[in-house]
Each structure stands twice: as C-alpha cells, then as structure tokens.
mmCIF file of C-alpha atoms in Angstrom:
data_model
loop_
_atom_site.group_PDB
_atom_site.id
_atom_site.type_symbol
_atom_site.label_atom_id
_atom_site.label_comp_id
_atom_site.label_asym_id
_atom_site.label_seq_id
_atom_site.Cartn_x
_atom_site.Cartn_y
_atom_site.Cartn_z
ATOM 1 C CA UNK A 1 9.170 -11.355 8.534
ATOM 2 C CA UNK A 2 9.807 -11.488 4.786
ATOM 3 C CA UNK A 3 10.457 -8.061 3.279
ATOM 4 C CA UNK A 4 7.724 -6.981 0.866
ATOM 5 C CA UNK A 5 7.203 -4.235 -1.685
ATOM 6 C CA UNK A 6 3.877 -2.670 -2.562
ATOM 7 C CA UNK A 7 3.560 -0.364 -5.559
ATOM 8 C CA UNK A 8 0.362 1.616 -5.212
ATOM 9 C CA UNK A 9 -1.649 3.986 -7.369
ATOM 10 C CA UNK A 10 -1.699 1.850 -10.520
ATOM 11 C CA UNK A 11 -3.972 3.936 -12.716
ATOM 12 C CA UNK A 12 -3.680 2.709 -16.297
ATOM 13 C CA UNK A 13 -3.199 -0.366 -18.436
ATOM 14 C CA UNK A 14 0.313 0.900 -19.159
ATOM 15 C CA UNK A 15 1.058 1.108 -15.415
ATOM 16 C CA UNK A 16 -0.283 -2.379 -14.808
ATOM 17 C CA UNK A 17 1.696 -3.912 -17.665
ATOM 18 C CA UNK A 18 4.864 -2.382 -16.201
ATOM 19 C CA UNK A 19 4.223 -3.210 -12.530
ATOM 20 C CA UNK A 20 3.511 -6.906 -13.037
ATOM 21 C CA UNK A 21 7.075 -7.301 -14.336
ATOM 22 C CA UNK A 22 8.743 -5.755 -11.270
ATOM 23 C CA UNK A 23 9.942 -7.167 -7.944
ATOM 24 C CA UNK A 24 6.782 -5.915 -6.237
ATOM 25 C CA UNK A 25 4.818 -8.379 -4.136
ATOM 26 C CA UNK A 26 1.661 -6.283 -4.354
ATOM 27 C CA UNK A 27 0.014 -3.820 -6.721
ATOM 28 C CA UNK A 28 -2.413 -1.309 -5.244
ATOM 29 C CA UNK A 29 -5.424 0.266 -6.923
ATOM 30 C CA UNK A 30 -7.062 3.338 -5.427
ATOM 31 C CA UNK A 31 -10.856 3.220 -5.429
ATOM 32 C CA UNK A 32 -11.198 6.223 -3.085
ATOM 33 C CA UNK A 33 -11.366 9.839 -4.233
ATOM 34 C CA UNK A 34 -7.889 10.651 -5.522
ATOM 35 C CA UNK A 35 -6.127 11.832 -8.649
ATOM 36 C CA UNK A 36 -5.105 8.180 -9.005
ATOM 37 C CA UNK A 37 -8.630 6.788 -8.605
ATOM 38 C CA UNK A 38 -9.481 3.964 -10.994
ATOM 39 C CA UNK A 39 -12.661 2.291 -12.147
ATOM 40 C CA UNK A 40 -13.087 -1.336 -10.997
ATOM 41 C CA UNK A 41 -14.267 -2.381 -14.454
ATOM 42 C CA UNK A 42 -11.052 -1.045 -16.038
ATOM 43 C CA UNK A 43 -8.928 -2.933 -13.513
ATOM 44 C CA UNK A 44 -10.925 -6.080 -14.248
ATOM 45 C CA UNK A 45 -10.058 -5.733 -17.943
ATOM 46 C CA UNK A 46 -6.335 -5.247 -17.253
ATOM 47 C CA UNK A 47 -6.174 -8.253 -14.945
ATOM 48 C CA UNK A 48 -8.029 -10.446 -17.417
ATOM 49 C CA UNK A 49 -5.757 -9.333 -20.243
ATOM 50 C CA UNK A 50 -2.386 -9.641 -18.486
ATOM 51 C CA UNK A 51 -3.016 -12.029 -15.603
ATOM 52 C CA UNK A 52 -2.339 -11.478 -11.934
ATOM 53 C CA UNK A 53 1.216 -12.526 -11.056
ATOM 54 C CA UNK A 54 1.149 -10.136 -8.087
ATOM 55 C CA UNK A 55 -1.185 -9.801 -5.127
ATOM 56 C CA UNK A 56 -3.830 -7.146 -5.742
ATOM 57 C CA UNK A 57 -4.770 -4.569 -3.115
ATOM 58 C CA UNK A 58 -7.808 -2.285 -3.226
ATOM 59 C CA UNK A 59 -7.498 1.022 -1.379
ATOM 60 C CA UNK A 60 -10.705 2.452 0.113
ATOM 61 C CA UNK A 61 -11.433 5.380 2.399
ATOM 62 C CA UNK A 62 -14.419 5.262 4.746
ATOM 63 C CA UNK A 63 -16.302 3.204 2.160
ATOM 64 C CA UNK A 64 -19.484 1.292 2.938
ATOM 65 C CA UNK A 65 -18.937 -2.446 3.119
ATOM 66 C CA UNK A 66 -21.332 -3.017 0.246
ATOM 67 C CA UNK A 67 -19.299 -0.698 -1.977
ATOM 68 C CA UNK A 68 -16.192 -2.729 -1.197
ATOM 69 C CA UNK A 69 -18.023 -5.996 -1.815
ATOM 70 C CA UNK A 70 -19.266 -4.676 -5.169
ATOM 71 C CA UNK A 71 -15.678 -3.873 -6.133
ATOM 72 C CA UNK A 72 -14.473 -7.333 -5.088
ATOM 73 C CA UNK A 73 -17.147 -8.819 -7.331
ATOM 74 C CA UNK A 74 -15.463 -7.020 -10.251
ATOM 75 C CA UNK A 75 -11.790 -7.235 -9.265
ATOM 76 C CA UNK A 76 -10.149 -10.349 -7.723
ATOM 77 C CA UNK A 77 -8.583 -8.463 -4.802
ATOM 78 C CA UNK A 78 -6.354 -10.311 -2.361
ATOM 79 C CA UNK A 79 -6.341 -7.544 0.235
ATOM 80 C CA UNK A 80 -8.380 -4.528 1.250
ATOM 81 C CA UNK A 81 -6.589 -1.408 2.459
ATOM 82 C CA UNK A 82 -8.568 0.969 4.655
ATOM 83 C CA UNK A 83 -7.134 4.465 4.414
ATOM 84 C CA UNK A 84 -9.637 6.501 6.385
ATOM 85 C CA UNK A 85 -11.107 6.765 9.875
ATOM 86 C CA UNK A 86 -12.316 3.162 9.951
ATOM 87 C CA UNK A 87 -12.757 1.748 13.455
ATOM 88 C CA UNK A 88 -11.481 -1.552 14.808
ATOM 89 C CA UNK A 89 -15.090 -2.782 14.896
ATOM 90 C CA UNK A 90 -15.798 -1.817 11.293
ATOM 91 C CA UNK A 91 -12.627 -3.547 10.104
ATOM 92 C CA UNK A 92 -13.540 -6.724 11.970
ATOM 93 C CA UNK A 93 -16.975 -6.683 10.325
ATOM 94 C CA UNK A 94 -15.420 -6.035 6.911
ATOM 95 C CA UNK A 95 -13.142 -9.056 7.308
ATOM 96 C CA UNK A 96 -16.104 -11.160 8.339
ATOM 97 C CA UNK A 97 -18.192 -10.132 5.338
ATOM 98 C CA UNK A 98 -15.493 -10.294 2.665
ATOM 99 C CA UNK A 99 -13.248 -13.101 3.958
ATOM 100 C CA UNK A 100 -10.302 -10.977 2.791
ATOM 101 C CA UNK A 101 -7.186 -9.735 4.520
ATOM 102 C CA UNK A 102 -7.521 -6.132 5.626
ATOM 103 C CA UNK A 103 -4.641 -3.667 5.945
ATOM 104 C CA UNK A 104 -5.061 -0.407 7.871
ATOM 105 C CA UNK A 105 -3.168 2.742 6.980
ATOM 106 C CA UNK A 106 -2.333 4.902 9.992
ATOM 107 C CA UNK A 107 -1.025 8.470 9.984
ATOM 108 C CA UNK A 108 2.342 8.865 11.654
ATOM 109 C CA UNK A 109 2.064 10.787 14.914
ATOM 110 C CA UNK A 110 3.387 10.801 18.459
ATOM 111 C CA UNK A 111 0.777 8.157 19.298
ATOM 112 C CA UNK A 112 1.579 5.761 16.453
ATOM 113 C CA UNK A 113 2.605 2.945 18.813
ATOM 114 C CA UNK A 114 -0.708 3.222 20.660
ATOM 115 C CA UNK A 115 -2.563 3.202 17.336
ATOM 116 C CA UNK A 116 -0.751 0.043 16.240
ATOM 117 C CA UNK A 117 -1.708 -1.630 19.510
ATOM 118 C CA UNK A 118 -5.322 -0.551 18.988
ATOM 119 C CA UNK A 119 -5.635 -1.890 15.431
ATOM 120 C CA UNK A 120 -3.254 -4.819 15.780
ATOM 121 C CA UNK A 121 -5.962 -7.230 16.875
ATOM 122 C CA UNK A 122 -8.192 -6.480 13.875
ATOM 123 C CA UNK A 123 -5.859 -6.020 10.929
ATOM 124 C CA UNK A 124 -3.465 -8.238 9.012
ATOM 125 C CA UNK A 125 -0.924 -5.467 8.472
ATOM 126 C CA UNK A 126 -0.375 -1.795 9.178
ATOM 127 C CA UNK A 127 0.819 0.868 6.751
ATOM 128 C CA UNK A 128 2.329 3.906 8.470
ATOM 129 C CA UNK A 129 2.040 6.934 6.199
ATOM 130 C CA UNK A 130 3.096 10.525 6.641
ATOM 131 C CA UNK A 131 0.956 13.586 7.193
ATOM 132 C CA UNK A 132 1.811 16.938 5.634
ATOM 133 C CA UNK A 133 -0.242 20.133 5.765
ATOM 134 C CA UNK A 134 -3.198 18.143 7.065
ATOM 135 C CA UNK A 135 -3.088 15.649 4.200
ATOM 136 C CA UNK A 136 -2.778 11.966 5.082
ATOM 137 C CA UNK A 137 -1.161 9.895 2.347
ATOM 138 C CA UNK A 138 0.046 10.954 -1.063
ATOM 139 C CA UNK A 139 2.098 13.779 0.437
ATOM 140 C CA UNK A 140 5.471 12.798 -1.010
ATOM 141 C CA UNK A 141 6.996 13.753 2.361
ATOM 142 C CA UNK A 142 8.641 11.164 4.644
ATOM 143 C CA UNK A 143 8.285 11.159 8.424
ATOM 144 C CA UNK A 144 11.215 10.620 10.800
ATOM 145 C CA UNK A 145 12.487 7.165 9.847
ATOM 146 C CA UNK A 146 14.620 6.970 13.000
ATOM 147 C CA UNK A 147 11.416 5.789 14.697
ATOM 148 C CA UNK A 148 10.918 2.869 12.296
ATOM 149 C CA UNK A 149 12.648 0.276 14.551
ATOM 150 C CA UNK A 150 10.245 1.053 17.425
ATOM 151 C CA UNK A 151 7.295 0.875 15.019
ATOM 152 C CA UNK A 152 8.433 -2.499 13.668
ATOM 153 C CA UNK A 153 8.940 -3.841 17.196
ATOM 154 C CA UNK A 154 5.404 -2.868 18.203
ATOM 155 C CA UNK A 155 3.937 -4.429 15.055
ATOM 156 C CA UNK A 156 5.845 -7.647 15.722
ATOM 157 C CA UNK A 157 4.492 -7.730 19.274
ATOM 158 C CA UNK A 158 1.005 -7.526 17.777
ATOM 159 C CA UNK A 159 1.836 -10.372 15.385
ATOM 160 C CA UNK A 160 1.414 -8.272 12.231
ATOM 161 C CA UNK A 161 3.666 -6.813 9.564
ATOM 162 C CA UNK A 162 4.137 -3.100 8.978
ATOM 163 C CA UNK A 163 4.830 -1.170 5.778
ATOM 164 C CA UNK A 164 6.359 2.286 5.645
ATOM 165 C CA UNK A 165 4.925 4.770 3.155
ATOM 166 C CA UNK A 166 5.283 8.427 2.341
ATOM 167 C CA UNK A 167 8.057 10.164 0.440
ATOM 168 C CA UNK A 168 10.062 7.054 -0.455
ATOM 169 C CA UNK A 169 12.112 7.464 -3.644
ATOM 170 C CA UNK A 170 14.996 5.691 -5.400
ATOM 171 C CA UNK A 171 17.259 8.378 -3.922
ATOM 172 C CA UNK A 172 16.410 7.815 -0.254
ATOM 173 C CA UNK A 173 15.255 4.179 -0.035
ATOM 174 C CA UNK A 174 18.726 2.977 0.993
ATOM 175 C CA UNK A 175 18.470 5.134 4.134
ATOM 176 C CA UNK A 176 15.055 3.705 5.006
ATOM 177 C CA UNK A 177 16.250 0.124 4.487
ATOM 178 C CA UNK A 178 18.896 0.627 7.189
ATOM 179 C CA UNK A 179 16.018 0.784 9.703
ATOM 180 C CA UNK A 180 14.737 -2.629 8.544
ATOM 181 C CA UNK A 181 11.044 -2.080 7.760
ATOM 182 C CA UNK A 182 8.925 -5.159 7.068
ATOM 183 C CA UNK A 183 7.873 -3.595 3.785
ATOM 184 C CA UNK A 184 7.678 -0.383 1.787
ATOM 185 C CA UNK A 185 4.760 1.194 -0.067
ATOM 186 C CA UNK A 186 5.430 3.572 -2.953
ATOM 187 C CA UNK A 187 3.353 5.511 -5.440
ATOM 188 C CA UNK A 188 4.567 8.966 -6.439
ATOM 189 C CA UNK A 189 8.182 8.013 -5.776
ATOM 190 C CA UNK A 190 8.182 5.715 -8.798
ATOM 191 C CA UNK A 191 6.322 8.082 -11.127
ATOM 192 C CA UNK A 192 7.294 10.599 -13.763
ATOM 193 C CA UNK A 193 4.716 12.965 -15.216
ATOM 194 C CA UNK A 194 1.947 11.107 -13.400
ATOM 195 C CA UNK A 195 2.842 7.681 -14.786
ATOM 196 C CA UNK A 196 4.756 4.785 -13.298
ATOM 197 C CA UNK A 197 8.317 5.071 -14.557
ATOM 198 C CA UNK A 198 10.429 2.043 -15.483
ATOM 199 C CA UNK A 199 13.695 3.921 -15.003
ATOM 200 C CA UNK A 200 12.761 5.008 -11.490
ATOM 201 C CA UNK A 201 11.555 1.519 -10.586
ATOM 202 C CA UNK A 202 14.717 -0.075 -11.961
ATOM 203 C CA UNK A 203 16.859 2.378 -9.985
ATOM 204 C CA UNK A 204 14.905 1.673 -6.804
ATOM 205 C CA UNK A 205 15.092 -2.085 -7.218
ATOM 206 C CA UNK A 206 18.824 -2.001 -7.908
ATOM 207 C CA UNK A 207 19.200 -0.497 -4.432
ATOM 208 C CA UNK A 208 17.309 -3.423 -2.905
ATOM 209 C CA UNK A 209 18.394 -6.240 -5.217
ATOM 210 C CA UNK A 210 21.947 -5.333 -6.370
#
C-alpha cells in the first residue's frame, strides 16, 4: 500500500495555506467538539480561496447523518472520519447516504486486532489512536509502536489501509517509520503555540523525504 500522510486539526486560513503546500496527502478538519473545531462555512471559504490540492477529511464524533450531510453540502469532503462510538451498521448507512469513503478511528487496546476485524468490512481505512487518562485522540501520547506490524498485517487481511496516530512528532517519527505503517496522522505534533508550524513540518518531512 502507498504510504500516506494526513495532517489533521487544520483550524485557520493560515493553517490551510501552509498545509496545502506540504507533502500531506490529506488535510483533516475537526467538526466535533474540540479545541480545534472549525466552522464548515469558514472551511468552505478557505477551499474556495486557495483550491483543494489535497484530499479533504471531515472528522465527526457520534454525529447524526444529517449533520454530516449538511457539512458535506458546505465543504467538498473526500472522506468522512468517524471518531466516536459509531457502529459497523451506522457506518455502512453513512456510506450509503453520502457516497463518501468513511474512515474509522479506533482506540488502541489489547483488542485492537479484533476491532479491526469488526470494522474492516464497513470502513475504507482505520486510524489507530492512543488513549491517555481516558481521553481518546488528541492526547499527544504514543502507544506501543512495536505492535504496529501486527496491526498493519490485520488491516491488510481486511483489505484496508491503516494510519497510526497519537504522539507522533518530528523527533520520533523515524522510529515509527521502522515499523512500516501504511500512513501517519498528525495534529499537535506539527504545531507550535496552537498553530501549524512550518519548521516542525519541514523537519518531519525531511525525515521521510530526505
């Protein structure tokens, strides 16, 4: 599978202008409750102003399908990322209604391989994120990357790709890449003072594209 990069949590016009010039394959916008939550209308303005050279991903958490459809009507999303307790059945219905690819974020746990098998039939890709102090996603803490090869193998058996998220930074990405993930998903690891940081992104991408 072709290695892919997703930069998530784009929260301003300044962020968007920076991210569209990077090596990222995808740019993620958070429409769920979060300190990085954005308004669909604002994203629509940025995309119209600067174009869409990257694939656009909308991140939702336990959202009603109509809410997601309303957002798609504003923002030309390529993918939907479900980051909550969405069921296999609800994801299948969401795909049917929106005709979009759907990614499912899963919390890393001892049963992650079983979870990938469960969701593999319904999703187009899995994002394995870390859990810290009961918080799923946005923790800035990596899980044990030694288990990444087993995770990738299970995803491949399900015929889907798998991204690794959680605590990835320019300083540790080289270690993660040794375990050959299909893709990586970063947000806080490429930020400084709450904004996407060109220096951090450049440092990260030099590690991947020397």
